[in-house]
Amino acid sequence: PRYVPPPAYVPPPPPPAYDPNIKQVARPYVTLRSCPGQACPPTTTLSQGTPVRILSWEGPFVMVRVPGSPIEGWVKRNRLTP
């Protein structure tokens, strides 16, 4: 048998930089709304664990966008991870 050296060690890539504006849906699902208010019409729902980027704030509501998609809307801040 011929000796075959093991492959060279390649360190894992560094973790992505922490972005305080990236949160996740913390409830089983949340409803995105077209404006910042409970009376605003819903646009879609997101399931738990879905990452979202906070774009702006208005009272207890935040405007979010799902990274890499056109999905955006308003949701209560307490429905997302801290």
Coordinates of N, CA and C in Angstrom, one line a residue:
P1 N 0.8 -1.2 0.0 CA 0.0 0.0 0.0 C 0.9 1.2 0.0
R2 N 0.5 2.2 -0.8 CA 1.2 3.4 -0.9 C 0.6 4.5 0.1
Y3 N 1.5 5.2 0.7 CA 1.1 6.3 1.7 C 0.5 7.4 0.9
V4 N -0.7 7.9 1.4 CA -1.4 9.0 0.8 C -1.5 10.0 1.9
P5 N -0.9 11.2 1.9 CA -1.0 12.1 3.0 C -2.5 12.7 3.1
P6 N -2.9 13.0 4.3 CA -4.2 13.5 4.4 C -4.3 14.9 3.7
P7 N -5.5 15.3 3.4 CA -5.7 16.6 2.7 C -5.2 17.7 3.6
A8 N -4.7 18.8 3.1 CA -4.3 19.9 3.8 C -5.4 20.5 4.6
Y9 N -5.1 21.0 5.8 CA -6.2 21.6 6.7 C -6.6 22.9 6.1
V10 N -7.9 23.1 6.0 CA -8.4 24.3 5.5 C -9.3 24.8 6.6
P11 N -9.0 26.0 7.3 CA -9.9 26.4 8.4 C -11.2 26.8 7.8
P12 N -12.3 26.6 8.7 CA -13.6 27.0 8.2 C -13.7 28.5 8.0
P13 N -14.7 28.9 7.2 CA -14.8 30.3 6.9 C -15.3 31.0 8.2
P14 N -14.9 32.3 8.4 CA -15.3 33.0 9.6 C -16.9 33.1 9.6
P15 N -17.4 33.2 10.8 CA -18.9 33.4 10.8 C -19.3 34.8 10.3
P16 N -20.5 34.9 9.7 CA -20.9 36.2 9.2 C -20.9 37.3 10.3
A17 N -20.6 38.5 9.9 CA -20.5 39.6 10.9 C -21.9 39.7 11.5
Y18 N -22.0 40.1 12.8 CA -23.2 40.3 13.5 C -23.9 41.5 12.9
D19 N -25.1 41.4 12.6 CA -25.9 42.6 12.1 C -27.1 42.8 13.0
P20 N -27.1 43.8 13.8 CA -28.2 44.0 14.7 C -29.5 44.2 14.1
N21 N -29.6 44.5 12.8 CA -30.8 44.7 12.1 C -31.4 43.4 11.5
I22 N -30.7 42.3 11.6 CA -31.2 41.0 11.2 C -31.8 40.3 12.4
K23 N -33.1 40.0 12.3 CA -33.8 39.3 13.4 C -34.5 38.1 12.8
Q24 N -35.1 37.3 13.6 CA -35.9 36.1 13.2 C -37.3 36.2 13.7
V25 N -38.2 35.6 13.0 CA -39.6 35.5 13.5 C -39.6 34.6 14.7
A26 N -40.1 35.1 15.9 CA -40.0 34.4 17.1 C -41.3 33.6 17.5
R27 N -42.4 33.8 16.7 CA -43.7 33.1 17.0 C -43.8 32.0 15.9
P28 N -44.8 31.1 16.1 CA -45.1 30.1 15.1 C -45.3 30.7 13.7
Y29 N -46.0 31.9 13.7 CA -46.1 32.7 12.4 C -46.4 34.1 12.8
V30 N -46.1 35.0 11.9 CA -46.5 36.4 12.1 C -47.1 36.9 10.8
T31 N -48.0 37.9 10.9 CA -48.6 38.5 9.8 C -47.9 39.8 9.4
L32 N -47.5 39.9 8.2 CA -46.9 41.2 7.7 C -48.1 42.0 7.2
R33 N -48.0 43.3 7.5 CA -49.1 44.2 7.2 C -48.6 45.3 6.2
S34 N -49.5 46.0 5.5 CA -49.1 47.0 4.5 C -48.8 48.3 5.1
C35 N -49.1 48.5 6.4 CA -48.8 49.8 7.1 C -48.7 49.4 8.6
P36 N -48.1 50.4 9.4 CA -47.9 50.1 10.8 C -49.1 50.2 11.7
G37 N -49.9 49.2 11.7 CA -51.1 49.2 12.6 C -51.9 47.9 12.5
Q38 N -52.6 47.5 13.6 CA -53.3 46.3 13.6 C -54.5 46.3 12.6
A39 N -55.0 47.5 12.2 CA -56.1 47.7 11.3 C -55.7 47.6 9.9
C40 N -54.4 47.7 9.6 CA -53.8 47.6 8.2 C -54.1 46.3 7.6
P41 N -54.3 46.2 6.3 CA -54.6 44.9 5.6 C -53.3 44.1 5.7
P42 N -53.5 42.8 5.9 CA -52.3 41.8 5.8 C -51.8 41.6 4.4
T43 N -50.5 41.4 4.3 CA -50.0 41.2 2.9 C -49.5 39.7 2.8
T44 N -48.9 39.1 3.9 CA -48.5 37.8 3.9 C -48.2 37.3 5.3
T45 N -47.9 36.1 5.5 CA -47.4 35.6 6.8 C -46.0 35.0 6.6
L46 N -45.3 35.0 7.7 CA -44.0 34.4 7.8 C -43.9 33.4 8.9
S47 N -43.2 32.3 8.7 CA -43.2 31.3 9.7 C -42.0 31.5 10.7
Q48 N -42.0 30.8 11.8 CA -41.0 30.9 12.8 C -39.6 30.6 12.3
G49 N -38.6 31.4 12.7 CA -37.3 31.2 12.2 C -36.9 32.0 10.9
T50 N -37.9 32.5 10.2 CA -37.6 33.3 9.0 C -36.8 34.5 9.3
P51 N -35.6 34.7 8.7 CA -34.8 35.9 8.9 C -35.4 37.1 8.3
V52 N -35.3 38.2 9.0 CA -35.9 39.5 8.4 C -34.9 40.6 8.7
R53 N -34.8 41.6 7.9 CA -34.0 42.8 8.1 C -34.9 43.9 8.4
I54 N -34.6 44.6 9.6 CA -35.4 45.8 10.0 C -35.0 47.0 9.1
L55 N -35.9 47.6 8.5 CA -35.7 48.7 7.6 C -36.0 50.0 8.3
S56 N -37.1 50.1 9.1 CA -37.4 51.3 9.9 C -38.4 50.9 11.0
W57 N -38.6 51.9 11.9 CA -39.4 51.7 13.1 C -40.5 52.8 13.1
E58 N -41.7 52.4 13.6 CA -42.7 53.4 13.9 C -43.5 52.9 15.1
G59 N -43.3 53.5 16.2 CA -43.9 53.0 17.4 C -43.5 51.5 17.7
P60 N -44.5 50.7 18.0 CA -44.2 49.3 18.3 C -44.0 48.4 17.0
F61 N -44.2 49.1 15.9 CA -44.1 48.3 14.6 C -42.7 48.6 13.9
V62 N -42.3 47.6 13.2 CA -41.0 47.7 12.4 C -41.3 47.3 11.0
M63 N -40.7 48.0 10.0 CA -40.8 47.6 8.6 C -39.7 46.6 8.4
V64 N -40.0 45.4 7.8 CA -39.0 44.4 7.6 C -39.0 43.9 6.2
R65 N -37.9 43.4 5.8 CA -37.8 42.7 4.4 C -37.1 41.4 4.7
V66 N -37.6 40.3 4.0 CA -36.9 39.0 4.0 C -35.7 39.2 3.1
P67 N -34.5 39.0 3.6 CA -33.3 39.1 2.8 C -33.3 38.2 1.5
G68 N -32.9 38.8 0.4 CA -32.9 38.0 -0.9 C -34.3 37.8 -1.5
S69 N -35.3 38.6 -1.0 CA -36.6 38.4 -1.6 C -37.3 39.8 -1.6
P70 N -38.4 39.9 -2.4 CA -39.1 41.2 -2.4 C -40.1 41.3 -1.3
I71 N -40.2 40.3 -0.4 CA -41.2 40.3 0.6 C -40.9 41.3 1.7
E72 N -41.8 42.3 1.9 CA -41.6 43.2 3.0 C -42.9 43.7 3.5
G73 N -42.9 44.2 4.8 CA -44.1 44.6 5.4 C -43.9 45.0 6.8
W74 N -44.9 45.4 7.5 CA -44.9 45.9 8.9 C -45.3 44.7 9.9
V75 N -44.6 44.7 11.0 CA -44.9 43.7 12.0 C -44.6 44.3 13.4
K76 N -45.2 43.8 14.4 CA -44.9 44.3 15.8 C -43.5 43.8 16.1
R77 N -42.7 44.6 16.7 CA -41.3 44.3 17.1 C -41.2 43.1 18.0
N78 N -42.2 43.0 19.0 CA -42.1 41.9 19.9 C -42.4 40.6 19.3
R79 N -42.7 40.5 18.0 CA -42.9 39.2 17.4 C -41.6 38.7 16.8
L80 N -40.5 39.4 17.0 CA -39.2 39.0 16.4 C -38.3 38.7 17.6
T81 N -37.2 38.1 17.3 CA -36.2 37.8 18.3 C -35.5 39.1 18.8
P82 N -35.0 39.1 20.0 CA -34.4 40.3 20.5 C -33.1 40.7 19.8

